[in-house]
Coordinates of C-alpha atoms and ligand atoms in Angstrom, one line a residue:
M175 CA 64.0 77.2 129.7
T176 CA 66.1 80.6 129.5
T177 CA 66.1 82.2 126.2
R178 CA 69.0 84.2 124.9
S179 CA 68.5 86.4 122.2
L180 CA 71.3 87.1 119.7
F181 CA 71.0 89.4 116.6
L182 CA 73.6 88.3 113.7
L183 CA 74.8 90.6 111.3
P184 CA 77.2 89.0 109.2
G185 CA 77.9 92.1 106.7
D186 CA 80.3 91.7 103.9
G187 CA 82.9 89.9 102.3
I188 CA 84.1 87.4 104.7
G189 CA 82.1 88.4 107.5
P190 CA 79.3 85.9 106.3
E191 CA 81.9 83.1 106.0
A192 CA 83.1 83.8 109.4
M193 CA 79.6 84.0 111.0
A194 CA 78.6 80.5 109.2
E195 CA 81.3 79.0 111.6
V196 CA 79.6 80.5 114.7
R197 CA 76.2 79.4 113.5
K198 CA 77.1 75.7 113.9
I199 CA 78.4 76.5 117.3
I200 CA 75.1 78.1 118.4
A201 CA 73.0 75.4 117.0
H202 CA 75.2 72.7 118.6
M203 CA 74.9 74.5 122.0
N204 CA 71.2 74.4 121.6
D205 CA 70.9 70.8 120.9
A206 CA 73.7 69.8 123.2
D207 CA 73.7 72.2 126.1
S208 CA 70.2 73.3 125.9
A209 CA 71.6 77.0 125.6
G210 CA 68.0 78.2 124.5
F211 CA 70.0 80.7 122.0
V212 CA 67.1 82.1 119.8
T213 CA 68.8 84.2 116.7
D214 CA 67.7 86.7 114.2
E215 CA 69.5 87.9 111.2
G216 CA 70.1 91.5 109.5
L217 CA 71.9 93.2 107.2
V218 CA 74.7 95.8 107.8
G219 CA 77.3 97.5 105.5
G220 CA 77.3 97.2 101.8
S221 CA 74.8 94.2 101.9
A222 CA 72.3 96.6 103.7
Y223 CA 73.1 99.4 101.5
D224 CA 72.1 97.1 98.3
A225 CA 68.9 96.0 99.7
H226 CA 67.7 99.3 101.7
G227 CA 69.7 102.2 100.4
Q228 CA 71.2 102.4 104.1
A229 CA 74.2 101.2 106.0
I230 CA 71.7 99.5 108.4
S231 CA 67.9 99.8 108.3
D232 CA 65.8 101.3 111.1
A233 CA 64.2 97.8 111.4
D234 CA 67.4 95.9 112.1
M235 CA 68.7 98.7 114.3
D236 CA 65.4 98.0 116.3
K237 CA 66.4 94.3 116.7
A238 CA 69.9 95.0 117.5
M239 CA 68.5 97.2 120.2
A240 CA 66.3 94.5 121.9
A241 CA 68.7 91.8 121.6
D242 CA 70.7 90.4 124.5
A243 CA 73.8 90.6 122.3
V244 CA 74.7 91.5 118.7
L245 CA 77.2 89.5 116.7
F246 CA 78.9 91.5 114.2
G247 CA 81.1 89.9 111.1
A248 CA 82.6 92.8 109.0
V249 CA 81.5 95.5 106.6
G250 CA 82.8 97.2 103.5
G251 CA 84.8 96.5 100.1
P252 CA 85.6 98.0 96.7
K253 CA 82.0 97.7 95.5
W254 CA 80.8 100.4 97.8
D255 CA 84.1 102.6 97.5
A256 CA 81.9 105.1 95.5
V257 CA 78.6 105.3 97.8
P258 CA 77.8 108.7 99.6
Y259 CA 79.7 109.4 102.8
E260 CA 76.6 109.0 104.9
V261 CA 75.5 105.5 103.8
R262 CA 79.2 104.1 103.6
P263 CA 79.1 100.5 105.1
E264 CA 81.1 101.6 108.1
A265 CA 78.0 104.1 109.1
G266 CA 76.3 100.9 110.0
L267 CA 78.8 100.0 112.6
L268 CA 79.2 103.6 113.8
R269 CA 75.3 103.8 114.0
L270 CA 75.4 100.5 116.0
R271 CA 77.9 101.9 118.7
K272 CA 76.5 105.2 118.7
D273 CA 72.6 104.3 119.2
M274 CA 73.5 101.3 121.6
E275 CA 76.0 103.7 123.4
L276 CA 78.8 101.3 123.6
F277 CA 81.5 103.1 125.5
A278 CA 83.6 100.3 126.6
N279 CA 85.8 98.3 123.9
L280 CA 87.2 95.5 125.0
R281 CA 90.2 93.9 122.8
P282 CA 91.9 90.9 124.8
A283 CA 95.8 90.1 123.6
I284 CA 96.0 86.3 124.3
C285 CA 99.0 84.2 122.9
Y286 CA 98.0 80.7 122.0
P287 CA 100.8 78.4 122.7
A288 CA 100.9 76.9 119.2
L289 CA 101.5 80.7 117.8
A290 CA 104.0 81.7 120.4
N291 CA 106.8 81.1 117.8
S292 CA 105.0 83.2 115.2
S293 CA 105.0 86.8 116.8
S294 CA 107.6 89.3 116.0
L295 CA 108.6 89.2 119.7
K296 CA 110.8 86.7 121.3
Q297 CA 108.9 83.6 122.5
D298 CA 109.4 84.0 126.1
V299 CA 108.2 87.6 126.2
I300 CA 104.8 86.3 124.6
E301 CA 104.2 82.9 125.5
G302 CA 101.3 82.9 128.0
L303 CA 100.5 86.3 127.5
D304 CA 96.6 87.2 128.7
I305 CA 96.0 91.0 128.7
L306 CA 92.8 92.7 128.3
I307 CA 92.8 96.4 126.9
V308 CA 89.7 98.4 127.9
R309 CA 89.3 101.6 125.3
E310 CA 87.0 104.6 125.8
L311 CA 85.1 104.2 122.8
T312 CA 82.4 107.0 122.3
G313 CA 84.5 110.0 123.7
G314 CA 87.6 111.7 123.5
V315 CA 89.4 113.6 120.7
Y316 CA 87.6 111.4 118.1
F317 CA 84.1 113.1 118.9
G318 CA 85.2 116.4 120.8
E319 CA 84.2 119.8 119.3
P320 CA 85.3 122.1 118.0
K321 CA 86.5 119.5 115.3
E322 CA 87.3 121.2 111.9
I323 CA 89.7 122.9 109.5
I324 CA 89.8 126.5 109.3
D325 CA 91.1 129.1 106.7
L326 CA 93.6 131.4 108.5
G327 CA 93.3 133.9 105.3
N328 CA 97.0 134.1 105.1
G329 CA 97.9 131.2 103.0
Q330 CA 97.6 128.8 106.1
K331 CA 94.9 126.5 107.3
R332 CA 94.4 125.3 110.8
G333 CA 93.2 121.7 111.8
I334 CA 91.7 121.5 115.1
D335 CA 90.5 118.2 117.1
T336 CA 89.3 118.7 120.9
Q337 CA 90.2 116.1 123.4
V338 CA 87.6 116.3 126.1
Y339 CA 86.3 113.9 128.8
D340 CA 83.6 114.6 131.6
T341 CA 84.1 112.8 135.2
Y342 CA 81.1 110.4 134.5
E343 CA 82.7 109.2 131.2
I344 CA 86.1 108.3 132.9
D345 CA 84.1 106.9 136.0
R346 CA 82.2 104.6 133.8
I347 CA 85.1 103.2 131.9
S348 CA 87.3 102.8 134.9
A349 CA 84.3 100.7 136.7
V350 CA 84.1 98.5 133.7
A351 CA 87.9 97.9 133.7
F352 CA 87.8 97.4 137.6
E353 CA 85.0 95.0 137.3
L354 CA 86.6 92.7 134.7
A355 CA 90.0 93.0 136.5
R356 CA 87.8 91.1 139.7
T357 CA 87.3 88.4 137.4
R358 CA 90.9 87.8 136.3
R359 CA 94.1 88.5 138.1
N360 CA 92.7 91.8 140.0
E361 CA 94.9 94.4 138.5
V362 CA 94.1 97.6 136.6
C363 CA 96.9 99.8 134.9
S364 CA 95.5 103.2 133.6
M365 CA 97.2 105.0 131.1
E366 CA 96.9 108.8 130.2
K367 CA 99.4 111.6 129.3
R368 CA 98.9 113.9 132.5
N369 CA 102.2 115.4 132.2
V370 CA 101.1 117.2 128.9
M371 CA 97.4 117.2 128.9
K372 CA 94.7 118.4 131.4
S373 CA 92.3 115.7 130.1
G374 CA 95.2 113.2 131.2
V375 CA 95.1 115.1 134.9
L376 CA 91.7 114.7 134.9
W377 CA 91.6 111.2 133.9
N378 CA 94.3 110.2 136.5
E379 CA 92.2 111.9 139.5
V380 CA 88.8 110.3 138.4
V381 CA 90.5 106.8 138.1
T382 CA 91.9 107.2 141.4
A383 CA 88.8 108.4 143.0
T384 CA 86.7 105.6 141.4
H385 CA 89.0 103.2 142.8
K386 CA 89.2 104.4 146.1
A387 CA 85.3 104.6 146.4
R388 CA 84.2 101.1 144.8
F389 CA 87.2 99.1 143.7
S390 CA 89.9 99.5 146.5
D391 CA 90.2 95.6 146.7
V392 CA 91.8 96.0 143.0
K393 CA 95.4 96.5 142.5
L394 CA 95.6 100.0 140.4
S395 CA 98.8 101.4 138.8
H396 CA 99.1 104.5 136.6
M397 CA 101.4 104.8 133.5
L398 CA 102.0 107.4 131.0
A399 CA 100.5 106.3 127.8
D400 CA 103.8 106.5 125.6
A401 CA 105.5 104.6 128.3
G402 CA 102.8 101.9 128.3
G403 CA 103.4 101.5 124.6
M404 CA 107.1 100.8 125.3
Q405 CA 106.2 98.3 128.0
L406 CA 103.8 96.7 126.0
V407 CA 106.6 95.8 123.7
R408 CA 109.2 95.2 126.3
W409 CA 107.4 93.1 128.7
P410 CA 103.7 92.6 128.2
K411 CA 103.2 90.2 130.7
Q412 CA 103.5 92.5 133.4
F413 CA 99.9 93.9 132.5
D414 CA 96.3 92.3 133.2
V415 CA 93.8 94.9 132.6
I416 CA 94.7 98.2 130.9
V417 CA 92.3 101.1 130.8
T418 CA 92.7 104.0 128.4
D419 CA 91.0 106.6 126.4
N420 CA 90.0 106.6 122.8
L421 CA 92.8 107.6 121.2
F422 CA 95.5 106.1 123.1
G423 CA 93.3 102.9 123.2
D424 CA 93.1 102.8 119.7
M425 CA 97.0 102.7 119.1
L426 CA 97.8 100.5 122.2
S427 CA 95.2 98.1 121.6
D428 CA 96.6 97.5 117.9
I429 CA 100.3 97.3 119.4
A430 CA 99.0 94.6 122.0
A431 CA 97.0 92.7 119.5
M432 CA 99.6 92.4 117.0
L433 CA 102.1 90.9 119.7
T434 CA 100.1 87.9 119.3
G435 CA 99.9 87.2 115.4
S436 CA 97.2 87.5 112.7
L437 CA 94.2 89.7 112.6
G438 CA 92.3 86.7 111.7
M439 CA 92.8 85.6 115.5
L440 CA 91.8 88.9 117.3
P441 CA 88.1 89.1 118.8
S442 CA 86.5 92.3 120.6
A443 CA 83.7 93.3 122.6
S444 CA 82.1 96.6 122.9
L445 CA 79.8 97.2 125.9
G446 CA 77.1 99.9 127.0
A447 CA 75.9 101.0 130.7
P448 CA 73.9 98.1 132.5
D449 CA 70.4 99.0 132.5
A450 CA 68.9 100.0 135.5
K451 CA 66.3 97.3 136.0
T452 CA 67.7 94.2 134.8
G453 CA 71.4 95.1 134.9
K454 CA 72.0 93.8 131.5
R455 CA 74.5 95.7 129.3
K456 CA 73.9 96.3 125.5
A457 CA 76.5 94.6 123.6
L458 CA 78.1 93.9 120.2
Y459 CA 81.0 91.4 119.8
E460 CA 82.9 91.6 116.5
P461 CA 86.3 90.3 115.2
V462 CA 88.9 93.2 115.0
H463 CA 89.7 92.5 110.9
G464 CA 87.7 93.7 108.3
S465 CA 85.8 92.2 105.3
A466 CA 89.1 91.1 103.7
P467 CA 87.7 91.6 99.9
D468 CA 91.1 90.0 98.6
I469 CA 90.0 86.5 100.1
A470 CA 86.2 87.1 100.4
G471 CA 84.2 83.9 98.5
Q472 CA 87.2 81.7 98.5
G473 CA 86.6 79.7 101.6
I474 CA 89.8 80.5 103.0
A475 CA 89.2 83.0 105.9
N476 CA 90.5 82.4 109.3
P477 CA 87.0 82.1 111.4
I478 CA 88.9 81.9 115.0
A479 CA 88.3 85.9 115.5
M480 CA 84.5 85.3 115.0
I481 CA 84.4 82.5 117.2
A482 CA 86.7 83.9 119.8
S483 CA 84.4 86.9 119.7
F484 CA 81.3 84.5 120.5
A485 CA 83.3 83.1 123.3
M486 CA 83.5 86.6 124.7
C487 CA 79.5 86.9 124.2
L488 CA 79.3 83.7 126.3
R489 CA 81.3 85.3 128.9
Y490 CA 80.3 88.7 128.9
S491 CA 76.6 88.8 127.9
F492 CA 75.7 85.5 129.6
N493 CA 77.9 84.6 132.2
M494 CA 78.6 81.4 130.6
V495 CA 82.3 81.1 131.7
A496 CA 82.6 77.6 131.6
E497 CA 81.3 77.5 128.1
A498 CA 83.4 80.4 127.2
D499 CA 86.4 78.7 128.7
R500 CA 85.6 75.5 126.6
L501 CA 85.3 77.2 123.5
E502 CA 88.6 79.1 123.9
A503 CA 90.3 75.7 124.9
A504 CA 88.6 74.1 121.8
I505 CA 90.6 77.0 119.6
A506 CA 94.0 76.2 121.2
A507 CA 93.6 72.4 120.9
V508 CA 92.9 72.8 117.3
L509 CA 96.0 74.7 116.8
D510 CA 98.0 72.4 118.9
K511 CA 97.0 69.9 116.5
G512 CA 98.8 72.1 113.9
L513 CA 95.4 72.8 111.7
R514 CA 96.1 76.2 110.4
T515 CA 94.0 78.8 107.7
G516 CA 96.6 80.1 105.2
D517 CA 96.9 83.4 107.4
I518 CA 98.4 81.6 110.2
M519 CA 100.2 78.8 108.2
S520 CA 103.7 77.6 109.1
D521 CA 106.0 74.9 108.5
G522 CA 104.9 71.5 109.4
C523 CA 101.2 72.5 109.6
Q524 CA 98.1 71.6 107.9
K525 CA 96.2 74.1 105.7
I526 CA 92.6 74.0 106.0
T527 CA 89.5 75.9 104.9
T528 CA 87.2 78.1 106.8
A529 CA 84.6 75.4 107.4
E530 CA 87.2 72.9 108.4
M531 CA 88.6 75.2 111.0
G532 CA 84.9 75.8 112.0
D533 CA 84.2 72.2 112.0
A534 CA 87.5 71.1 114.1
I535 CA 86.8 73.6 116.7
L536 CA 83.1 72.4 117.1
A537 CA 84.5 69.0 117.2
A538 CA 87.0 70.0 120.0
Y539 CA 84.6 71.9 121.9
A540 CA 82.0 69.0 121.6
G541 CA 84.7 66.8 122.9
Ligands
NAD738 P1 90.9 93.5 106.3 O1 91.2 93.4 107.9 O2 89.6 93.2 106.0 O3 92.4 93.0 106.0 C1 93.6 93.2 106.0 C2 94.5 91.9 105.5 O4 94.2 90.7 106.3 C3 93.8 91.2 104.0 O5 95.1 90.8 103.6 C4 93.2 90.1 104.6 O6 93.1 88.9 103.7 C5 93.9 89.7 105.9 N1 92.7 89.1 106.7 C6 91.9 89.8 107.5 N2 91.0 89.1 108.2 C7 91.4 87.8 107.8 C8 90.7 86.5 108.1 N3 90.0 86.4 109.2 N4 91.5 85.4 107.6 C9 92.5 85.8 106.9 N5 92.8 86.7 106.4 C10 92.4 88.0 106.8 O7 91.5 95.4 106.4 P2 91.6 96.2 105.0 O8 92.0 95.3 104.0 O9 92.2 97.5 105.5 O10 90.1 96.5 104.8 C11 89.1 95.7 103.8 C12 87.6 96.5 103.9 O11 87.3 96.0 105.3 C13 87.7 97.6 104.0 O12 86.5 98.1 103.1 C14 87.5 98.4 105.2 O13 87.1 99.7 105.1 C15 86.9 97.6 106.3 N6 86.9 97.2 107.5 C16 86.1 96.9 108.1 C17 86.2 96.9 109.3 C18 84.9 96.2 110.0 O14 83.9 95.7 109.7 N7 84.9 96.6 111.3 C19 87.4 96.9 110.2 C20 88.3 97.3 109.2 C21 88.1 97.2 107.9

């Protein structure tokens, strides 16, 4: 029987509450579908700091590196606001991303029909929306050197960040976008600022060359990132896959995500390069939201972002496309029934708890 290893890092705040609902689905899939998931669990963020004085221990880091996929909840909270910078809760997530070399961040923006009227945009603009933003995650201006504040000695200071991209970084992120487009509507729109940035000129050249060499069957378009922001709000359904750098991706993915509703609904995936021998990519799946300390421990958090992150894991790490489709359809079906956690509650719907939402999605999945 196939075994599939999953390393669970529930983290802090509502992370463990949301992860508990995914655990139920994993157990069901093992029983009913012989999915063969083998799970192990570790500590990350504030809970790891309390136990080990680190945001993630070396032993848990080794397990994350060895697993087929990592499921991550959320980290942080006021309890750890004063801990030293190097061991702050977020450092655990940053170490995972760095050591696993997760350079491709996938952020889908999907509008569930039942929530179409809760968007800030008109219903016809948003209904049926299904786009995927592929953001470069390990390069660009967040990491480029020099990165410093220097004293100019005349009462002025200068803050410097450096936007830098090499050919290989642009080639590999665009290859991920093209590959994903092939599994969807086969269109990629690349966004940069080639009109004012040299890195944008190179980005445009490399994406074009990668397309020509290996992905000419995919439809490619280019758009300036500022125009892309406008188009995302004007008519987002024109896009299938958008590929962009770390900085623009950070903003554009947040814009795209919020078109569709609450933070509690938004999944994400971060992927590394395929292994030369097995072809498998290192991968981490996590909801976009944080640890929500304001509602933690009350059993009212929305587990959908975490469950949808697991659906992405089924799709991208295990090629379990039918199961991923079924799980996403189960989420849609539960929303159609008018079942809602507090964050997505609207008139005429029934307010339910985290566990009730997880149970309802599992029941819809199990059919
Ligand atoms: P947050 O995402 O935790 O919460 C923002 C708001 O959205 C809160 O009102 C919260 O109650 C609500 N919310 C978020 N997820 C929800 C869910 N699943 N169901 C219902 N409501 C939900 O962001 P924040 O308040 O800015 O940060 C809180 C802590 O989380 C901080 O310590 C921050 O550093 C950390 N954080 C962690 C991550 C991560 O682990 N990836 C991401 C963002 C923030």
